[in-house]
Coordinates of C-alpha atoms in Angstrom, one line a residue:
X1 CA 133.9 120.9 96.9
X2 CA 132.1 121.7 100.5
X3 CA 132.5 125.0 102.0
X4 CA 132.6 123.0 105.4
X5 CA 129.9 121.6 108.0
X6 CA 127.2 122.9 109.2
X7 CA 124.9 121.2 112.0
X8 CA 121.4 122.4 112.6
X9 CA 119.7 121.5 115.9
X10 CA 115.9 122.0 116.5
X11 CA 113.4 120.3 118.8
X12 CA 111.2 118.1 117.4
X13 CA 108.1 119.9 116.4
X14 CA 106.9 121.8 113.1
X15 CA 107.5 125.1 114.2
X16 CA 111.4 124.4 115.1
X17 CA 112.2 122.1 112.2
X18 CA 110.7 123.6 109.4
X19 CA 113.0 126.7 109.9
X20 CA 115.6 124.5 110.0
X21 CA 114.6 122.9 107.1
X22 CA 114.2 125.9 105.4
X23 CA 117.8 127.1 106.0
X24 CA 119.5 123.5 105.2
X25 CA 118.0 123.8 101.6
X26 CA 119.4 127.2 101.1
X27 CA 123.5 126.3 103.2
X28 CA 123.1 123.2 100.7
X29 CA 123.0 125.2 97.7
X30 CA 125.5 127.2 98.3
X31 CA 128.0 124.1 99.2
X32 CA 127.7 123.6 102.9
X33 CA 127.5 120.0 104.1
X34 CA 124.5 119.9 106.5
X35 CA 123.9 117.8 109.5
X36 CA 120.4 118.3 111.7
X37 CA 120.5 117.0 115.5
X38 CA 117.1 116.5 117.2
X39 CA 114.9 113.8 119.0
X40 CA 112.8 111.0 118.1
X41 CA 110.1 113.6 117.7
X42 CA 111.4 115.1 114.3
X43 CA 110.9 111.2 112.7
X44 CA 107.8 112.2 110.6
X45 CA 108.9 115.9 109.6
X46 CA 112.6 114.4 108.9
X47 CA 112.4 112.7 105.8
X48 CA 112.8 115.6 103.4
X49 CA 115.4 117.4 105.7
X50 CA 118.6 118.4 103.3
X51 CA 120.5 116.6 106.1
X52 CA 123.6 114.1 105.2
X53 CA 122.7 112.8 108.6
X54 CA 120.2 113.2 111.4
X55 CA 121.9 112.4 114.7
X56 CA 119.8 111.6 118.0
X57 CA 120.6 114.1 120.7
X58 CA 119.4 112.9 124.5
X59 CA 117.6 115.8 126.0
X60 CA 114.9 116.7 128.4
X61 CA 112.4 119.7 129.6
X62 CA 112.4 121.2 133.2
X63 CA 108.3 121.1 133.4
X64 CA 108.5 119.3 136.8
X65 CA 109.4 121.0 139.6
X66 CA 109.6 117.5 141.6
X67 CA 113.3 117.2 142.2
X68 CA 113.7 113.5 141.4
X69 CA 112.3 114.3 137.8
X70 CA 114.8 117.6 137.9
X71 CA 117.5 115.1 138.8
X72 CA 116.9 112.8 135.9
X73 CA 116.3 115.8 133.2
X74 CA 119.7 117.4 134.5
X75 CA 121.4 113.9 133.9
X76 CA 119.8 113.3 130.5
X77 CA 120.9 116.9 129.5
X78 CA 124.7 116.2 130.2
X79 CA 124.3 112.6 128.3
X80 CA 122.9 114.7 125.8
X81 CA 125.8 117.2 125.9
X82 CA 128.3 114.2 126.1
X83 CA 126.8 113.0 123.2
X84 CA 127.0 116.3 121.5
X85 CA 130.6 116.5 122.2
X86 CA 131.8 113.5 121.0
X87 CA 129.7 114.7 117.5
X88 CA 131.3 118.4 117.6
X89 CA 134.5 116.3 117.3
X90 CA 133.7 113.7 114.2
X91 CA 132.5 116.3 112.1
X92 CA 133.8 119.1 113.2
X93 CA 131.4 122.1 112.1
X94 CA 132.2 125.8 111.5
X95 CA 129.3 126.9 113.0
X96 CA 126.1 125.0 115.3
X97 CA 122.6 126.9 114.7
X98 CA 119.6 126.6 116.7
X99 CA 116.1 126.9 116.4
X100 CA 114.8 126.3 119.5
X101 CA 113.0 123.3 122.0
X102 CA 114.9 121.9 124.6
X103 CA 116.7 119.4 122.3
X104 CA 118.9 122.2 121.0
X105 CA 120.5 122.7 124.9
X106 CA 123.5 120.1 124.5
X107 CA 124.5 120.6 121.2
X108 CA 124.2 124.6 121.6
X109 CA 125.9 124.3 125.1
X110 CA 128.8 121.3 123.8
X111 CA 129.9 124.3 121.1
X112 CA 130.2 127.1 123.2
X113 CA 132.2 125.0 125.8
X114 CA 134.6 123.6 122.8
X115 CA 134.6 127.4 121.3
X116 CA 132.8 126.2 118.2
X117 CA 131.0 129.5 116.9
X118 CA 127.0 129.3 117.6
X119 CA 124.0 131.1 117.3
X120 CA 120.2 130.7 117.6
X121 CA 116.8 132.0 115.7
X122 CA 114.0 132.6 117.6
X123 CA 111.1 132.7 115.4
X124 CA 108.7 134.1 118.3
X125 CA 107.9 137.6 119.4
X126 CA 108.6 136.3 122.9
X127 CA 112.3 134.3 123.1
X128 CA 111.5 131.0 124.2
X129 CA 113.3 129.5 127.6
X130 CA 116.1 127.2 125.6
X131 CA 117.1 130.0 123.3
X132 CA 117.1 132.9 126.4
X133 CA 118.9 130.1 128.6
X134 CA 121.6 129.8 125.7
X135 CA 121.1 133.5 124.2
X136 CA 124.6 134.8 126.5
X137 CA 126.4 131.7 125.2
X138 CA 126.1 132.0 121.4
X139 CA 127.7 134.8 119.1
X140 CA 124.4 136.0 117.3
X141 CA 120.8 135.9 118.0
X142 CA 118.4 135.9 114.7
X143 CA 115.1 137.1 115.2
X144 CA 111.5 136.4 112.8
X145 CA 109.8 139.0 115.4
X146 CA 112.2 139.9 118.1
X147 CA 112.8 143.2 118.7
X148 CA 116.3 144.9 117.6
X149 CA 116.7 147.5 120.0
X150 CA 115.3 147.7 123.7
X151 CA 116.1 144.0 124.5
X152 CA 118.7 142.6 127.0
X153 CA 120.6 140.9 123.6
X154 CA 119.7 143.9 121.7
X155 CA 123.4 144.0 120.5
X156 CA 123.7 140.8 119.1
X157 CA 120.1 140.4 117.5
X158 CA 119.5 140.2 114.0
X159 CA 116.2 140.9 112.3
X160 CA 116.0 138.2 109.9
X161 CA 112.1 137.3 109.9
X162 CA 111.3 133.6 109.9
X163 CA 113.0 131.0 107.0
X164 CA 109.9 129.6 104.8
X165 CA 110.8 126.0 103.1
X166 CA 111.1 126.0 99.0
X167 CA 107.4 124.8 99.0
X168 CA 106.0 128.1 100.7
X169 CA 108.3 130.2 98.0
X170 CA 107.0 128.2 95.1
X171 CA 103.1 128.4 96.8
X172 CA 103.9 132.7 97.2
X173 CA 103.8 132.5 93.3
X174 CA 100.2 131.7 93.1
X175 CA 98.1 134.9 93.3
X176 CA 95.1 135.2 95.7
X177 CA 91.9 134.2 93.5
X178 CA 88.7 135.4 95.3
X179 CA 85.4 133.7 95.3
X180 CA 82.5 136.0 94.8
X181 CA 79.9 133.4 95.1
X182 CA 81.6 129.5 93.5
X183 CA 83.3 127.4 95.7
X184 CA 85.2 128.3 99.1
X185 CA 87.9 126.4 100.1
X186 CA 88.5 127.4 104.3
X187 CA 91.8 125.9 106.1
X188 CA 91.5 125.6 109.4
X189 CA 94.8 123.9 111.1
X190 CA 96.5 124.2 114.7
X191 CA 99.4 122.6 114.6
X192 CA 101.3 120.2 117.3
X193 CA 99.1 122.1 119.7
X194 CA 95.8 123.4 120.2
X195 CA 94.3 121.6 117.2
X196 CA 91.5 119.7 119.6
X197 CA 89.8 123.2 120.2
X198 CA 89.1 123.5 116.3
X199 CA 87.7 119.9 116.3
X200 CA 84.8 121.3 118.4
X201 CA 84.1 124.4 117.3
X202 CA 84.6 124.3 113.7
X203 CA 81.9 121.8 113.0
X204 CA 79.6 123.7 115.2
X205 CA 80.1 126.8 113.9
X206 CA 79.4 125.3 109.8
X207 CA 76.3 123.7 111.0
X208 CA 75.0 127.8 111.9
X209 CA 75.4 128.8 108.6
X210 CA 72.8 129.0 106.1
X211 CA 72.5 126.2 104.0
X212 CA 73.8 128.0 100.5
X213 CA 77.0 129.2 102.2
X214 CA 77.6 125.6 103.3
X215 CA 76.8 124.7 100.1
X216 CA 79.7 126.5 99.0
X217 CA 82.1 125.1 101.6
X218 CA 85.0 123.0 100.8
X219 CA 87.1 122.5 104.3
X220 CA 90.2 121.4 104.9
X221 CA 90.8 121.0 108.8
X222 CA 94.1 119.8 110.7
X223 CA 93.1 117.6 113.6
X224 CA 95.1 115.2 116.3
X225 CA 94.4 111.6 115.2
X226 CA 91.9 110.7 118.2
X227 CA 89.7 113.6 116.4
X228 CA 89.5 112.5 112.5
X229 CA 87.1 110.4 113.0
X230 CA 84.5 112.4 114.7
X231 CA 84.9 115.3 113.1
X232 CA 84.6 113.9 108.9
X233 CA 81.3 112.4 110.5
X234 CA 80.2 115.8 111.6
X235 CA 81.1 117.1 108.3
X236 CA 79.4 114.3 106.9
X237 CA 76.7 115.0 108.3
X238 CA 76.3 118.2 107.3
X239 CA 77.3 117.4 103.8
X240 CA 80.2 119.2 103.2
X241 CA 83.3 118.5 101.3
X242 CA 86.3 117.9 104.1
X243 CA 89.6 116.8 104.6
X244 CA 90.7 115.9 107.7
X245 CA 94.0 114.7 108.9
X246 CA 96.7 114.9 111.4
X247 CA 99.2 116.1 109.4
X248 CA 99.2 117.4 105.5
X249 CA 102.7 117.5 103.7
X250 CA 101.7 119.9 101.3
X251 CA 100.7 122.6 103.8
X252 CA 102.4 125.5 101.9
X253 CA 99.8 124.2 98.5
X254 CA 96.8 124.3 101.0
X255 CA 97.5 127.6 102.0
X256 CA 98.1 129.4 98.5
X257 CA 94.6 127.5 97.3
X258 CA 92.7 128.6 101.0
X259 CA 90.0 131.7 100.4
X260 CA 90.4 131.9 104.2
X261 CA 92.7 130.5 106.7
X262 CA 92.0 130.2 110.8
X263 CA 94.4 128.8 112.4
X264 CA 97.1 129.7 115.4
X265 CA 99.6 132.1 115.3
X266 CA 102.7 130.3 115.9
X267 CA 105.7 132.1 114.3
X268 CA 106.4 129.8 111.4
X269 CA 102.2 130.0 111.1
X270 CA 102.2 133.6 110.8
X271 CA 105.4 134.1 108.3
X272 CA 104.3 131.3 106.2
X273 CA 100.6 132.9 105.8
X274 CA 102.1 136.2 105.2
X275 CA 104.9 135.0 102.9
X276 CA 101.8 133.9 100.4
X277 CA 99.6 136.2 101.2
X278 CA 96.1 135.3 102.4
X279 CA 93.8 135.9 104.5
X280 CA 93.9 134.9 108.2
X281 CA 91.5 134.5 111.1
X282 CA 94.6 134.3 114.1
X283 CA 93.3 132.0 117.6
X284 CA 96.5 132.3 119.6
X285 CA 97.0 129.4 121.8
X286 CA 95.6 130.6 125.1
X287 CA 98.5 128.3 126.9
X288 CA 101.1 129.3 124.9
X289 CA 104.4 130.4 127.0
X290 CA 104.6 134.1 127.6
X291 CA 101.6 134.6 125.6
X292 CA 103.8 134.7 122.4
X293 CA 101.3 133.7 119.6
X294 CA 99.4 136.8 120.4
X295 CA 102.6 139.0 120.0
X296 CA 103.7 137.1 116.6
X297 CA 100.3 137.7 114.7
X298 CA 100.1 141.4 115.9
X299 CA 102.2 142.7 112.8
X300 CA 99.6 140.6 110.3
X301 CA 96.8 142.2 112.2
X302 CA 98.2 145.7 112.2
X303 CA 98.9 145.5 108.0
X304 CA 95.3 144.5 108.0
X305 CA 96.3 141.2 106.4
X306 CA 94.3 138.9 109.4
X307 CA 92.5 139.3 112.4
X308 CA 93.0 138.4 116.2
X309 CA 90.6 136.8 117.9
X310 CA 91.1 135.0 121.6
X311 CA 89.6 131.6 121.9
X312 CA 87.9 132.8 124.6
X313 CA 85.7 135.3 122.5
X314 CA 85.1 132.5 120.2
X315 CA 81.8 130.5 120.3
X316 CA 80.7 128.9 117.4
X317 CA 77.7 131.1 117.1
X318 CA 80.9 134.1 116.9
X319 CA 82.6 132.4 114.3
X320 CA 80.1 131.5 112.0
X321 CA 79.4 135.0 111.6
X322 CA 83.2 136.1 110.8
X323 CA 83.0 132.9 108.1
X324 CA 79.9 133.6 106.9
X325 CA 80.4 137.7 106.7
X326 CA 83.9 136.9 104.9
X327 CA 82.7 134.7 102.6
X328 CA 80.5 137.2 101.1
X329 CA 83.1 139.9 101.1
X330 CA 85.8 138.7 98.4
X331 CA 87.3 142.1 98.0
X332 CA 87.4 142.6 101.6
X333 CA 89.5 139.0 101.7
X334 CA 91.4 140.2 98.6
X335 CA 92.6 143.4 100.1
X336 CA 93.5 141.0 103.6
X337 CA 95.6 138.8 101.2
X338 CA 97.6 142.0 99.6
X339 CA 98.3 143.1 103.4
X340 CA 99.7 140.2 104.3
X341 CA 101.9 139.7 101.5
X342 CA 103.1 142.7 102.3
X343 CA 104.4 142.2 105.8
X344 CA 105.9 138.9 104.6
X345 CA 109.7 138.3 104.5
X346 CA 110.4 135.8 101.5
X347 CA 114.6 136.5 101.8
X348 CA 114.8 135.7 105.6
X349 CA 116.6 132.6 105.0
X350 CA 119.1 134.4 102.6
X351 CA 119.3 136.5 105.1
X352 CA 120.0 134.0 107.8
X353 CA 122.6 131.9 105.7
X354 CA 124.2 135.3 105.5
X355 CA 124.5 135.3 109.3
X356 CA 125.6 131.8 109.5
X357 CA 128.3 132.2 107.2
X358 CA 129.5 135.3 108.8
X359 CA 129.4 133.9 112.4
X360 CA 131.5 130.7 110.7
X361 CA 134.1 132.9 109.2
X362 CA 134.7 135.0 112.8
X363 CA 132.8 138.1 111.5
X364 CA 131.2 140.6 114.5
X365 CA 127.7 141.3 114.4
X366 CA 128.9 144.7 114.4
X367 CA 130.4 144.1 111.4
X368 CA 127.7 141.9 109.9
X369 CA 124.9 144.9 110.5
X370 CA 127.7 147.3 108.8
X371 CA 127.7 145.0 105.9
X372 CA 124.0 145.0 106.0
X373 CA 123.7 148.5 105.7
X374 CA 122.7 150.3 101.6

């Protein structure tokens, strides 16, 4: 019999809905009927979502500041929160969680207005504008790398760390193998954004290293669609051994069998790398809100499990010398992948389905973090 309902809602890209994701798996074994509310976006990450249903919320971003287009996004909000509403009331959840993205505004504002208990995660160092815009509406705030103390919703922050999917749990279970001189397999991926910088300088940067560590290469290299195409042929060129595409399913696999991953350091990035422990060059996205990539892969850096490097600094003269220097020091990358194993969090979304359930059965965060305590 279900505990009850439970809706999700998370904006449409990766690094909202695989957190979400990650959490529906783990409120679905433990008897909670989940439903996920999001925008068109979340189509292609959607089809393995835990969800009974996935329910089309209207929203919109402020990013113009002409006030026509401010008109319109206000107006599409409050269909949104209409629409949200008249959800709240068919299926009548215990508590609404978000993740993040503007998509999570009228289902996070709808409960608070009906008195439906709510909270959000934010996965980032750095609390992104639709979580701190609903962050004095909702009962708790759960945090991958916000800080606990020192914060202006200090007192209802939870450290949780980041949720991982099953896939990244099963893919921790596969110990780092390093390659003293055989083949190298180097992931390279950038996510929904930021992927069209690798697409240049990747290639560049294999074609400067000496032919028997190209030799050794085996890449596998995240790139926007327009991109594929150009960048196999520069691998082809080169003869090396690529896969390239705009989007891989089996991500958490990829990782566990990478030597070396660079890559950005979004927040689900970052725990995931950390959670199966390997070794990471970090590019933060140099456009990234509030500079919040750079403050999520500080904690991997200072563990010693990856490296920080700003695009700027990169050229592909640069980062053929951090590949090719890696790739002939595997206890160096060995040592990396132990460090960041050990700054991963493999229980957050335990921890976070804790939270959840406390928040739907009327429990303080007071008396959550009491409950916490050994």
């Amino acid at each position: 019999m279900s505990k009850g309902v439970v809706l999700l809602s998370a904006g449409g890209t990766g690094g909202h809905l695989f957190p979400a994701e990650a959490l529906a798996h783990e409120l679905a074994a433990r008897g909670w009927e989940v439903h996920l509310a999001t925008d068109a976006r979340a189509n292609r990450f959607a089809g393995h979502f835990p969800a009974k249903a996935v329910h089309p919320i209207a929203s919109a971003t402020f990013g113009s500041k002409n006030p026509i287009a401010l008109m319109r996004s206000f107006w599409t909000i409050w269909k949104g929160v209409r629409q949200a509403t008249a959800l709240l009331a068919k299926i009548k959840p215990a508590v609404v969680v978000g993740f993040g993205g503007y998509p999570t505004l009228p289902p996070l504002y709808a409960a608070s207005r009906r008195g439906v208990p709510a909270m959000v995660h934010e996965q980032n160092a750095v609390m992104g504008r639709a979580n701190k815009a609903l962050a004095a509406r909702v009962s708790a705030i759960a945090g991958g790398f916000l800080p606990e103390t020192g914060g202006t919703f200090s007192s209802k922050t939870v450290v949780t760390g980041n949720p991982v999917r099953p896939a990244v749990l099963e893919a921790a279970l596969i110990p780092y193998a390093p390659s003293a001189d055989g083949e190298f397999n180097f992931l390279v991926f950038g996510g929904s954004q930021g992927a069209q910088y690798f697409s240049d300088a990747i290639p560049a940067a294999i074609g400067l290293l000496s032919p028997d560590l190209r030799g050794r290469l085996k890449i596998t290299q995240q790139a926007r669609p327009e991109d594929v195409d150009k960048v196999n042929a520069a691998y082809a060129k080169l003869g090396i051994a690529a896969d390239v595409s705009p989007f891989f399913q089996d991500m958490a696999q990829r990782i566990a069998a990478a030597h070396l991953v660079m890559s950005r350091s979004g927040a689900s990035t970052v725990s995931e790398i950390a959670v199966i422990g390997r070794p990471a060059l970090l590019v933060p996205y140099p456009h990234a809100l509030d500079h919040d990539q750079a403050a999520n892969a500080a904690a991997l850096e200072a563990a010693g499990g990856g490296e920080v490097h700003p695009q700027a600094s990169l050229s592909p003269q640069k980062i053929a010398d951090l590949l090719g220097g890696l790739m002939q020091q595997p206890d160096r990358l060995a040592a990396m992948a132990s460090a960041a194993r050990s700054v991963g969090k493999p229980q957050a979304t335990q921890l976070l389905a804790d939270l959840a359930e406390a928040i739907a059965s009327g429990k303080t965060i007071t008396e959550f973090k009491e409950g916490m305590r050994p």
